[in-house]
PDB file of N, CA and C in Angstrom:
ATOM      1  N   UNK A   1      23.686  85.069 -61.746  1.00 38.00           N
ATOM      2  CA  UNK A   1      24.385  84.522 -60.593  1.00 38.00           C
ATOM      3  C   UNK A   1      25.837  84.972 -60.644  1.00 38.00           C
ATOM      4  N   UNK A   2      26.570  85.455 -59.736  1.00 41.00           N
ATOM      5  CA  UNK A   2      27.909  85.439 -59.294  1.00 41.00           C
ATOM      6  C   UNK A   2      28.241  84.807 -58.380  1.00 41.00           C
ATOM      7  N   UNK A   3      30.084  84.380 -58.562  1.00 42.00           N
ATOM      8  CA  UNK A   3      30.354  83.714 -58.112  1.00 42.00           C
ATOM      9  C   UNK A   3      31.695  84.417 -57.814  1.00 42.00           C
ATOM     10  N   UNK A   4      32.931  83.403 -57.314  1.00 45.00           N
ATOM     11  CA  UNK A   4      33.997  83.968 -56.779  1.00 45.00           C
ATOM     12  C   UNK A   4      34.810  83.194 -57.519  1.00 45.00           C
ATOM     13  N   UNK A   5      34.966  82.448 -58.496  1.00 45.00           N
ATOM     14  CA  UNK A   5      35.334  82.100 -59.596  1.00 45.00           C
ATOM     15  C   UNK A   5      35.347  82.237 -60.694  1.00 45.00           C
ATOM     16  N   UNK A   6      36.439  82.411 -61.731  1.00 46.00           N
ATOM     17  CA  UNK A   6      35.911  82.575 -63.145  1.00 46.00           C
ATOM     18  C   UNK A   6      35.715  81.579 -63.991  1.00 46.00           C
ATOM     19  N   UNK A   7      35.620  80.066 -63.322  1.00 50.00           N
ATOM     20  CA  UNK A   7      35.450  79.309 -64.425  1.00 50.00           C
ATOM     21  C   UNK A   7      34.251  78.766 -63.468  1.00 50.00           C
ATOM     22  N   UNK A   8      33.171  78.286 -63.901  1.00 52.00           N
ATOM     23  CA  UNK A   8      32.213  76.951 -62.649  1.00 52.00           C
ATOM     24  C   UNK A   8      32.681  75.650 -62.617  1.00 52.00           C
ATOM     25  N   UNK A   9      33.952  75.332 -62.629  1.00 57.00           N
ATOM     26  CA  UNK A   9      34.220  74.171 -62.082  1.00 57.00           C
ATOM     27  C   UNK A   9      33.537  74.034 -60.612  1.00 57.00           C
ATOM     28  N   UNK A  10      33.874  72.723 -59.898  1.00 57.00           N
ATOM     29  CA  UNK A  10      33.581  72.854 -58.386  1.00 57.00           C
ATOM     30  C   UNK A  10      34.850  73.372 -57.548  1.00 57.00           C
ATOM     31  N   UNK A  11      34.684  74.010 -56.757  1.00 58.00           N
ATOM     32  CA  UNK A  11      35.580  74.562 -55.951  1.00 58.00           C
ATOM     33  C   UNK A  11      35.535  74.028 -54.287  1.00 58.00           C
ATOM     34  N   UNK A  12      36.746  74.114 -53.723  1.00 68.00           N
ATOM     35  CA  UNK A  12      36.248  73.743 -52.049  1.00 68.00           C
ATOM     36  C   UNK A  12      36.288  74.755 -51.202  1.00 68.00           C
ATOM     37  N   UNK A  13      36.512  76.212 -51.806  1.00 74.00           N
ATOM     38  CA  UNK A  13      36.437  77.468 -50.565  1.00 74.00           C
ATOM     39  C   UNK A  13      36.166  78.423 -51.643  1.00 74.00           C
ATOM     40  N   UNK A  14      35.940  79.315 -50.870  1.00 87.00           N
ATOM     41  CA  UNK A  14      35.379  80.736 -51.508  1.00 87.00           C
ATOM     42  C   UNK A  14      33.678  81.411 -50.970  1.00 87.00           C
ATOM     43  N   UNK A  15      33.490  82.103 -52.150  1.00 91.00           N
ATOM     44  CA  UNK A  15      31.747  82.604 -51.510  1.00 91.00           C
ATOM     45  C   UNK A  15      31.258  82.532 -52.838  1.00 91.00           C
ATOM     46  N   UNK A  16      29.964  81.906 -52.926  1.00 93.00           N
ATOM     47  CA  UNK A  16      29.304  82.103 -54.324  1.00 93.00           C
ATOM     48  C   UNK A  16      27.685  83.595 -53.281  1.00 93.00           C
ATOM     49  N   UNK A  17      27.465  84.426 -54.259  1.00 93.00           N
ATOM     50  CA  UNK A  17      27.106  85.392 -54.469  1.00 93.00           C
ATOM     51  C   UNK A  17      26.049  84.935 -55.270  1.00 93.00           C
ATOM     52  N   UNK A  18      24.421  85.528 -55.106  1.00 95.00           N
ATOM     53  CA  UNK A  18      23.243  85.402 -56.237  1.00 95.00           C
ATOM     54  C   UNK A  18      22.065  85.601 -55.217  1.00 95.00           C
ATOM     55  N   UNK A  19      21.417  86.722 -56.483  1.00 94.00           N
ATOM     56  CA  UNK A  19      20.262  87.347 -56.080  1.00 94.00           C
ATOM     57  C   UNK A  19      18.973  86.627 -56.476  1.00 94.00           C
ATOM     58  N   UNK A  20      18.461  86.268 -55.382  1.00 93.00           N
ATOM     59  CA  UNK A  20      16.478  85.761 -55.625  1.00 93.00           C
ATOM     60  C   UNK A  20      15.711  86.821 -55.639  1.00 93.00           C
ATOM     61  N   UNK A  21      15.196  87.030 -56.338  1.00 91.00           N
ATOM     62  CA  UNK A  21      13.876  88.101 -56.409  1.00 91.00           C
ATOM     63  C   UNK A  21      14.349  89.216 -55.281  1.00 91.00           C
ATOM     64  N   UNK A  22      13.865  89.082 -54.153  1.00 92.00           N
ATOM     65  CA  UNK A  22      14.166  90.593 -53.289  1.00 92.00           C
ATOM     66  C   UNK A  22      15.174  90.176 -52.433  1.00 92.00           C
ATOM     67  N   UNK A  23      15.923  88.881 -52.448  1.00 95.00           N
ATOM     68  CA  UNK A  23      17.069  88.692 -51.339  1.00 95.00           C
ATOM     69  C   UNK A  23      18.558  88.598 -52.261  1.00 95.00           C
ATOM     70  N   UNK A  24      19.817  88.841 -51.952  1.00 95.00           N
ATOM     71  CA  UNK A  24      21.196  88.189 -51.935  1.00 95.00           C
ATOM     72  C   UNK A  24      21.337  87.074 -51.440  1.00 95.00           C
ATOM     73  N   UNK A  25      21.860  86.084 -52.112  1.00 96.00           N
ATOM     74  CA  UNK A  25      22.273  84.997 -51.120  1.00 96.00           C
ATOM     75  C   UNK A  25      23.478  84.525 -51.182  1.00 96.00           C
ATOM     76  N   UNK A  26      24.390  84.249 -49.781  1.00 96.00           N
ATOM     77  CA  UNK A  26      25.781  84.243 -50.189  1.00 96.00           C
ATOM     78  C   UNK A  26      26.168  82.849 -49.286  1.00 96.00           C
ATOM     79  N   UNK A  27      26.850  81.872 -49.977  1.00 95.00           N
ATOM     80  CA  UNK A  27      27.184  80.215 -49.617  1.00 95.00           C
ATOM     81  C   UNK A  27      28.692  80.775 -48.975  1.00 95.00           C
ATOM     82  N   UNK A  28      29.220  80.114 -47.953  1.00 93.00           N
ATOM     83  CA  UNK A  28      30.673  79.875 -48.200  1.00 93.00           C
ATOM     84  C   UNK A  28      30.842  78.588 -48.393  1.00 93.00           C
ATOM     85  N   UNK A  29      31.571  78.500 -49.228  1.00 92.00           N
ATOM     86  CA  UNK A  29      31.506  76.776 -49.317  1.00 92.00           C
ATOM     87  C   UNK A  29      32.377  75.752 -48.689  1.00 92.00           C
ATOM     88  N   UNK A  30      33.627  76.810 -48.249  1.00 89.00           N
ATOM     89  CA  UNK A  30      34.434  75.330 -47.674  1.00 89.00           C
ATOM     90  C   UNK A  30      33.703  75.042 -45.922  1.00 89.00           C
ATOM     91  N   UNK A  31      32.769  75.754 -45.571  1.00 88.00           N
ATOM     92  CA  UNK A  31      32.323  75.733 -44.159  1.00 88.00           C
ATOM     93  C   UNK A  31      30.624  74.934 -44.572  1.00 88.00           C
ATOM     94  N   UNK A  32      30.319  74.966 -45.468  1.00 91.00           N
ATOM     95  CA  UNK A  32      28.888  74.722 -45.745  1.00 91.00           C
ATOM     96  C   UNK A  32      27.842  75.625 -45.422  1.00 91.00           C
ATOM     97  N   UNK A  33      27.933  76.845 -45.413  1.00 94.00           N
ATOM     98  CA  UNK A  33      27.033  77.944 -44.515  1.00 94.00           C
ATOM     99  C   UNK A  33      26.373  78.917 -45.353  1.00 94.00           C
ATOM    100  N   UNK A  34      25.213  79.136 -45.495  1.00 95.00           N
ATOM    101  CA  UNK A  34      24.389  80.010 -46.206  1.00 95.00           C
ATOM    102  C   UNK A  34      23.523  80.574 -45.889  1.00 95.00           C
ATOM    103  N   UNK A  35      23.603  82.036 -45.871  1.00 95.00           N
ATOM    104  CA  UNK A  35      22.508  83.213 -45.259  1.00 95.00           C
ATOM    105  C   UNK A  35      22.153  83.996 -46.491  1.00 95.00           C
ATOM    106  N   UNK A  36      21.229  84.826 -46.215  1.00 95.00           N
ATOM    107  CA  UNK A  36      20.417  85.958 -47.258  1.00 95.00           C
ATOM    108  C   UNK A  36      20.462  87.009 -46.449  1.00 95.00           C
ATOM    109  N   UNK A  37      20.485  87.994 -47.185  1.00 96.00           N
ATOM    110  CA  UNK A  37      20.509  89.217 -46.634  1.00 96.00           C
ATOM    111  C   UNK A  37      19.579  90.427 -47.897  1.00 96.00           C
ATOM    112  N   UNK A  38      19.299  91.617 -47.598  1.00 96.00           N
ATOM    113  CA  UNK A  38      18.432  92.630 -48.236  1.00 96.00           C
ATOM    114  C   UNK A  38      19.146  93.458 -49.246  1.00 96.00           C
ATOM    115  N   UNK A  39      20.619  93.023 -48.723  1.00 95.00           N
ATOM    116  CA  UNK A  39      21.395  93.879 -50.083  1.00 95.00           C
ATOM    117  C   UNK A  39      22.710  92.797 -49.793  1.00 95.00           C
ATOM    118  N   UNK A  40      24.021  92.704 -50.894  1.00 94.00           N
ATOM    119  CA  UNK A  40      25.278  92.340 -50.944  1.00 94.00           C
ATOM    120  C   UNK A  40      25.833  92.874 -49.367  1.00 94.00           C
ATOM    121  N   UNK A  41      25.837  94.121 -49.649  1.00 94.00           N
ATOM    122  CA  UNK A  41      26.540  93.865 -47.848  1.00 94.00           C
ATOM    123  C   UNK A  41      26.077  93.669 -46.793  1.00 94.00           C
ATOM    124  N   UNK A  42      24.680  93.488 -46.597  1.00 95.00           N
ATOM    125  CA  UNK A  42      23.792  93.186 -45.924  1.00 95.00           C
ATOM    126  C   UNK A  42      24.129  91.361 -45.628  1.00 95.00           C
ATOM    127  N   UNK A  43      23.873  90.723 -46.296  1.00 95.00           N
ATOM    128  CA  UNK A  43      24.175  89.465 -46.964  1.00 95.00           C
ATOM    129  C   UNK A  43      26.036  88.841 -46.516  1.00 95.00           C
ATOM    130  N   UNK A  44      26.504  89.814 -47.241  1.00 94.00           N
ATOM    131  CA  UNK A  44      28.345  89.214 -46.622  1.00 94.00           C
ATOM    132  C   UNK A  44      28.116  89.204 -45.233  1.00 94.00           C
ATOM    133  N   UNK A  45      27.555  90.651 -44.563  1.00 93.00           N
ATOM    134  CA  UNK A  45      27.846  90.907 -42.903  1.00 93.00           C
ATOM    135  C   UNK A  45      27.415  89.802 -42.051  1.00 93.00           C
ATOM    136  N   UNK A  46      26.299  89.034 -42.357  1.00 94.00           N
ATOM    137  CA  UNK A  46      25.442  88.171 -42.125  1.00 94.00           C
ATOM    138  C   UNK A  46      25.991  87.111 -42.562  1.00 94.00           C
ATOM    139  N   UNK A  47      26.912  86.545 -43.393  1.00 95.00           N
ATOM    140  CA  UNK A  47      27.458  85.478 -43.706  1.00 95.00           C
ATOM    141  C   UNK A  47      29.107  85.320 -42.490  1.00 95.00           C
ATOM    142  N   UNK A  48      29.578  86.426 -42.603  1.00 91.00           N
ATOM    143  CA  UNK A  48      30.597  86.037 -41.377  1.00 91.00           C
ATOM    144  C   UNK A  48      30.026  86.193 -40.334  1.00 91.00           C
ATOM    145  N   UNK A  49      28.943  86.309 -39.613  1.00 91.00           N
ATOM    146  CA  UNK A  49      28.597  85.947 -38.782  1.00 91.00           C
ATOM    147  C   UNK A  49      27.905  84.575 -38.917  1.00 91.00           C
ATOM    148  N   UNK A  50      27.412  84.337 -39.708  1.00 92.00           N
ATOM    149  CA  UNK A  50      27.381  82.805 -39.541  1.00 92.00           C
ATOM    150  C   UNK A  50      28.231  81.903 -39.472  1.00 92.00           C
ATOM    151  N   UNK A  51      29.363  82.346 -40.122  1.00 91.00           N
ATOM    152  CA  UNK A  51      30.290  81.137 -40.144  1.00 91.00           C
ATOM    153  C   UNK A  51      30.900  81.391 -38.844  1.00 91.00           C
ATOM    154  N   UNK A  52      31.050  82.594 -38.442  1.00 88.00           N
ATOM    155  CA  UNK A  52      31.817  82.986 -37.062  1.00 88.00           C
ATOM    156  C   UNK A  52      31.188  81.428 -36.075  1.00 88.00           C
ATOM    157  N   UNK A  53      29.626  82.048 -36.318  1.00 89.00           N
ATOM    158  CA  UNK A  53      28.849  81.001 -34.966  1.00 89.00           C
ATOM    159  C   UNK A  53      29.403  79.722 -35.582  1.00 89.00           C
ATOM    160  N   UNK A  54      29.131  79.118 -36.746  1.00 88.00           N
ATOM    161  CA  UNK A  54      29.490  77.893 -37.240  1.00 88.00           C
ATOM    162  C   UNK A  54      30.879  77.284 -36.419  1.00 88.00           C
ATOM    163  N   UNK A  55      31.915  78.174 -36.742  1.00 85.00           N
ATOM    164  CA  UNK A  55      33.099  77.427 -36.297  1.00 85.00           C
ATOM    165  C   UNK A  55      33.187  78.047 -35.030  1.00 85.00           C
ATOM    166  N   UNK A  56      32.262  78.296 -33.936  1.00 81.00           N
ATOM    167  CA  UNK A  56      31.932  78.677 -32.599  1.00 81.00           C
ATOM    168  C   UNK A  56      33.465  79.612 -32.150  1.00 81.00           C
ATOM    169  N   UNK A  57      33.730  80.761 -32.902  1.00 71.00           N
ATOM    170  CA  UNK A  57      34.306  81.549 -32.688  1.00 71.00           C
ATOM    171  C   UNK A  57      33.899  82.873 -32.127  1.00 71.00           C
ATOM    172  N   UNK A  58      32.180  82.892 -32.899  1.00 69.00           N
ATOM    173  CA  UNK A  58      31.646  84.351 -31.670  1.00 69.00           C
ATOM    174  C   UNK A  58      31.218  84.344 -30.611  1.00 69.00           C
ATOM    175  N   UNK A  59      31.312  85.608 -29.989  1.00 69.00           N
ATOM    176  CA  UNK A  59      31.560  85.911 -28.786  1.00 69.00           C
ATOM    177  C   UNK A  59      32.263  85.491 -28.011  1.00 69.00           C
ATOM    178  N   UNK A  60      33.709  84.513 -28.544  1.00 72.00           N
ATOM    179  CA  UNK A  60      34.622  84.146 -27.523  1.00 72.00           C
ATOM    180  C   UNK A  60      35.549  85.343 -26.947  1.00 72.00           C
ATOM    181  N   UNK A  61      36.103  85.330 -25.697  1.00 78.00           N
ATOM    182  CA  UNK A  61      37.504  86.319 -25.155  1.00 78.00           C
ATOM    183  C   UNK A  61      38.451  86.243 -26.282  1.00 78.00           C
ATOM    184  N   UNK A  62      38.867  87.263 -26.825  1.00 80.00           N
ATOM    185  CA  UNK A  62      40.074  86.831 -27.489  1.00 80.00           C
ATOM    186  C   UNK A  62      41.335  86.882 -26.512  1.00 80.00           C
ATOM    187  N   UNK A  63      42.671  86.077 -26.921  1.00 87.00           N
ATOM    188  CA  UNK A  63      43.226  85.704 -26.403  1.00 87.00           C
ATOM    189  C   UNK A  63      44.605  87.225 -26.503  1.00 87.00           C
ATOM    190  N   UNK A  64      45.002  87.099 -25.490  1.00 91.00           N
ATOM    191  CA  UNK A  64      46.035  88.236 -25.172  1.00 91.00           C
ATOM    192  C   UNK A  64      46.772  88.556 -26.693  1.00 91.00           C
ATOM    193  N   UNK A  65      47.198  87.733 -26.994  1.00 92.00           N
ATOM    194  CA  UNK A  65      48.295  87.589 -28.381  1.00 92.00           C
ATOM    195  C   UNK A  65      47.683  88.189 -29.453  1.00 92.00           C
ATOM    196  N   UNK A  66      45.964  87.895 -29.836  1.00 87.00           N
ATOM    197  CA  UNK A  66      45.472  88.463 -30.672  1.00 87.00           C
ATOM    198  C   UNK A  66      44.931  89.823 -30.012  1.00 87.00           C
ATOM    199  N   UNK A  67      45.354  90.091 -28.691  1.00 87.00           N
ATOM    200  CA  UNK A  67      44.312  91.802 -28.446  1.00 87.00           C
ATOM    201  C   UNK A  67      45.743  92.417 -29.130  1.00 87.00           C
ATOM    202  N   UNK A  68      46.749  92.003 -28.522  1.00 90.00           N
ATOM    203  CA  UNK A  68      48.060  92.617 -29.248  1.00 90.00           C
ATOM    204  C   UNK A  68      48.676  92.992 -30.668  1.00 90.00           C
ATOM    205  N   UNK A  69      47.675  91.549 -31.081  1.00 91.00           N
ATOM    206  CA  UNK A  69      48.035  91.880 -32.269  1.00 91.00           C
ATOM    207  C   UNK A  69      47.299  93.064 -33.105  1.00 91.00           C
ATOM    208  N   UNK A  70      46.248  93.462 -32.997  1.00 86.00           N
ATOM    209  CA  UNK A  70      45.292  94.912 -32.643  1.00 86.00           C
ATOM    210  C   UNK A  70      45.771  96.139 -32.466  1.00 86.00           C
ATOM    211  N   UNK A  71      46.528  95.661 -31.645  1.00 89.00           N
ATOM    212  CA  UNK A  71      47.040  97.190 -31.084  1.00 89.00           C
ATOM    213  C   UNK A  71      47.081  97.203 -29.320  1.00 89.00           C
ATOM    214  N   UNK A  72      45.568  96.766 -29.324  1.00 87.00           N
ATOM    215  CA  UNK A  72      45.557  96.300 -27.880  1.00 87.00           C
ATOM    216  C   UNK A  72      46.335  95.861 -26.480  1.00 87.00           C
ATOM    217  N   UNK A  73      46.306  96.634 -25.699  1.00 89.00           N
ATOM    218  CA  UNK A  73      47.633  95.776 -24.803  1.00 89.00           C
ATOM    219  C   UNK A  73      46.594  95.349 -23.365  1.00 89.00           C
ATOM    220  N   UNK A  74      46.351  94.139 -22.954  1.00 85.00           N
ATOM    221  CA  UNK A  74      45.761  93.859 -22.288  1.00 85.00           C
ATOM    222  C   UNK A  74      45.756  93.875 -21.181  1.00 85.00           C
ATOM    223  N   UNK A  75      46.551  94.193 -20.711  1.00 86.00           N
ATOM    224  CA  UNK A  75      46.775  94.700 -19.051  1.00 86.00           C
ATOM    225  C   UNK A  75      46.110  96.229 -18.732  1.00 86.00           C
ATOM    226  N   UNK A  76      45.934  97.156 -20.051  1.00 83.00           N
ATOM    227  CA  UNK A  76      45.455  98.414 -20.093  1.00 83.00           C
ATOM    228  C   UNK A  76      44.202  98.553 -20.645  1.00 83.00           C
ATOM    229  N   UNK A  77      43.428  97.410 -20.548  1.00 74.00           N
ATOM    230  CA  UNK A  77      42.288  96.773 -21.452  1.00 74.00           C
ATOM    231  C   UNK A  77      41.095  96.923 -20.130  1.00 74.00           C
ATOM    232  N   UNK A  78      40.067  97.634 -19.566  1.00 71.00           N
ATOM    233  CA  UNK A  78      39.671  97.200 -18.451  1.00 71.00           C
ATOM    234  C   UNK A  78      38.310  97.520 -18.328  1.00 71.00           C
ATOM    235  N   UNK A  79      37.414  97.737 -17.733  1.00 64.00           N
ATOM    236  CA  UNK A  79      36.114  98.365 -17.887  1.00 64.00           C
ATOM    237  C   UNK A  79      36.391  99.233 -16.494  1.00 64.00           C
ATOM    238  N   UNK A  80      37.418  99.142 -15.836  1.00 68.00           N
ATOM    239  CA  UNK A  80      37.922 100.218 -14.807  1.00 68.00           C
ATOM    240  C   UNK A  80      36.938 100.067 -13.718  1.00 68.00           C
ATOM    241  N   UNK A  81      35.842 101.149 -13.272  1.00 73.00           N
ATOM    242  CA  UNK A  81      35.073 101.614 -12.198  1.00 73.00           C
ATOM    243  C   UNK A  81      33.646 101.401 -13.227  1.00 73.00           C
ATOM    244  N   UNK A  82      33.841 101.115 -14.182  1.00 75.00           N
ATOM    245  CA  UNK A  82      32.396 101.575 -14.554  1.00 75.00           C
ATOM    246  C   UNK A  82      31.563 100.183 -15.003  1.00 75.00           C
ATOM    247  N   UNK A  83      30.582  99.939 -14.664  1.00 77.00           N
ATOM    248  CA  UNK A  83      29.512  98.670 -14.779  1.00 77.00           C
ATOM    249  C   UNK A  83      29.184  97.935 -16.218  1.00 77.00           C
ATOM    250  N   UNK A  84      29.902  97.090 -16.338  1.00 71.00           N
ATOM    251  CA  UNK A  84      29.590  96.758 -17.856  1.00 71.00           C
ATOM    252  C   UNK A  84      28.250  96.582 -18.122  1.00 71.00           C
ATOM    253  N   UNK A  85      27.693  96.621 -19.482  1.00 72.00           N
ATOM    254  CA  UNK A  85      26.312  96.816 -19.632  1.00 72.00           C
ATOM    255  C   UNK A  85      25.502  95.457 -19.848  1.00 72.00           C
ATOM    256  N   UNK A  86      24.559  95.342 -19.644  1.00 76.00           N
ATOM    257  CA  UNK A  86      23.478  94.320 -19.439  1.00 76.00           C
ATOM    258  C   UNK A  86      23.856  93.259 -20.112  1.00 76.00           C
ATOM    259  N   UNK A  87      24.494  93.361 -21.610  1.00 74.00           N
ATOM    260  CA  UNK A  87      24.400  92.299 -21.955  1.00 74.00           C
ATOM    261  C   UNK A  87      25.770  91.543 -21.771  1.00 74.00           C
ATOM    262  N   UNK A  88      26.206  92.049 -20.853  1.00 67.00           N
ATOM    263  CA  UNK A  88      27.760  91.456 -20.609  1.00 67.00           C
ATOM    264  C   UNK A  88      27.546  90.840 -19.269  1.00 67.00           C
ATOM    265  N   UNK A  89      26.462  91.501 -18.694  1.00 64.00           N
ATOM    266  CA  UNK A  89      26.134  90.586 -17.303  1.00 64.00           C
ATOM    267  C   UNK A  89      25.757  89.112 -17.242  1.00 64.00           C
TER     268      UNK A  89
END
């Protein structure tokens, strides 16, 4: 088992890390959220997306301040003339 600590005390944030037979499984703990995945990065990618949905942050608009903070400038941000695709409908 790995963990994101070097001692096993209890902790209130971080990711504990550990492989079952053919899966990864990765906790975050200060959110309570735990997914498996087919490999470690398989497994992390799949864990921020859970917590994303958890604290109902995916698929929101981000907000002007954070497109900026990106790089992004949102007034030059547009889908212009062209039809956004199905799943945006």
């Amino acid at each position: 088992m790995t963990t994101s600590t070097w001692d096993r005390d209890n902790h209130e944030d971080g990711i504990r890390l550990w492989q079952e037979v053919d899966w990864c499984i990765a906790k975050d703990v200060e959110n309570s959220v735990t997914t498996q995945g087919s490999s470690r990065a398989a497994v992390l990618e799949n864990l921020g997306d859970a917590v994303a949905l958890h604290r109902e942050t995916a698929g929101r608009e981000p907000p002007d301040e954070e497109l900026r903070e990106m790089g992004i400038d949102p007034e030059e941000n547009t889908t212009g003339d062209q039809t956004p695709p199905d799943v945006l409908k």
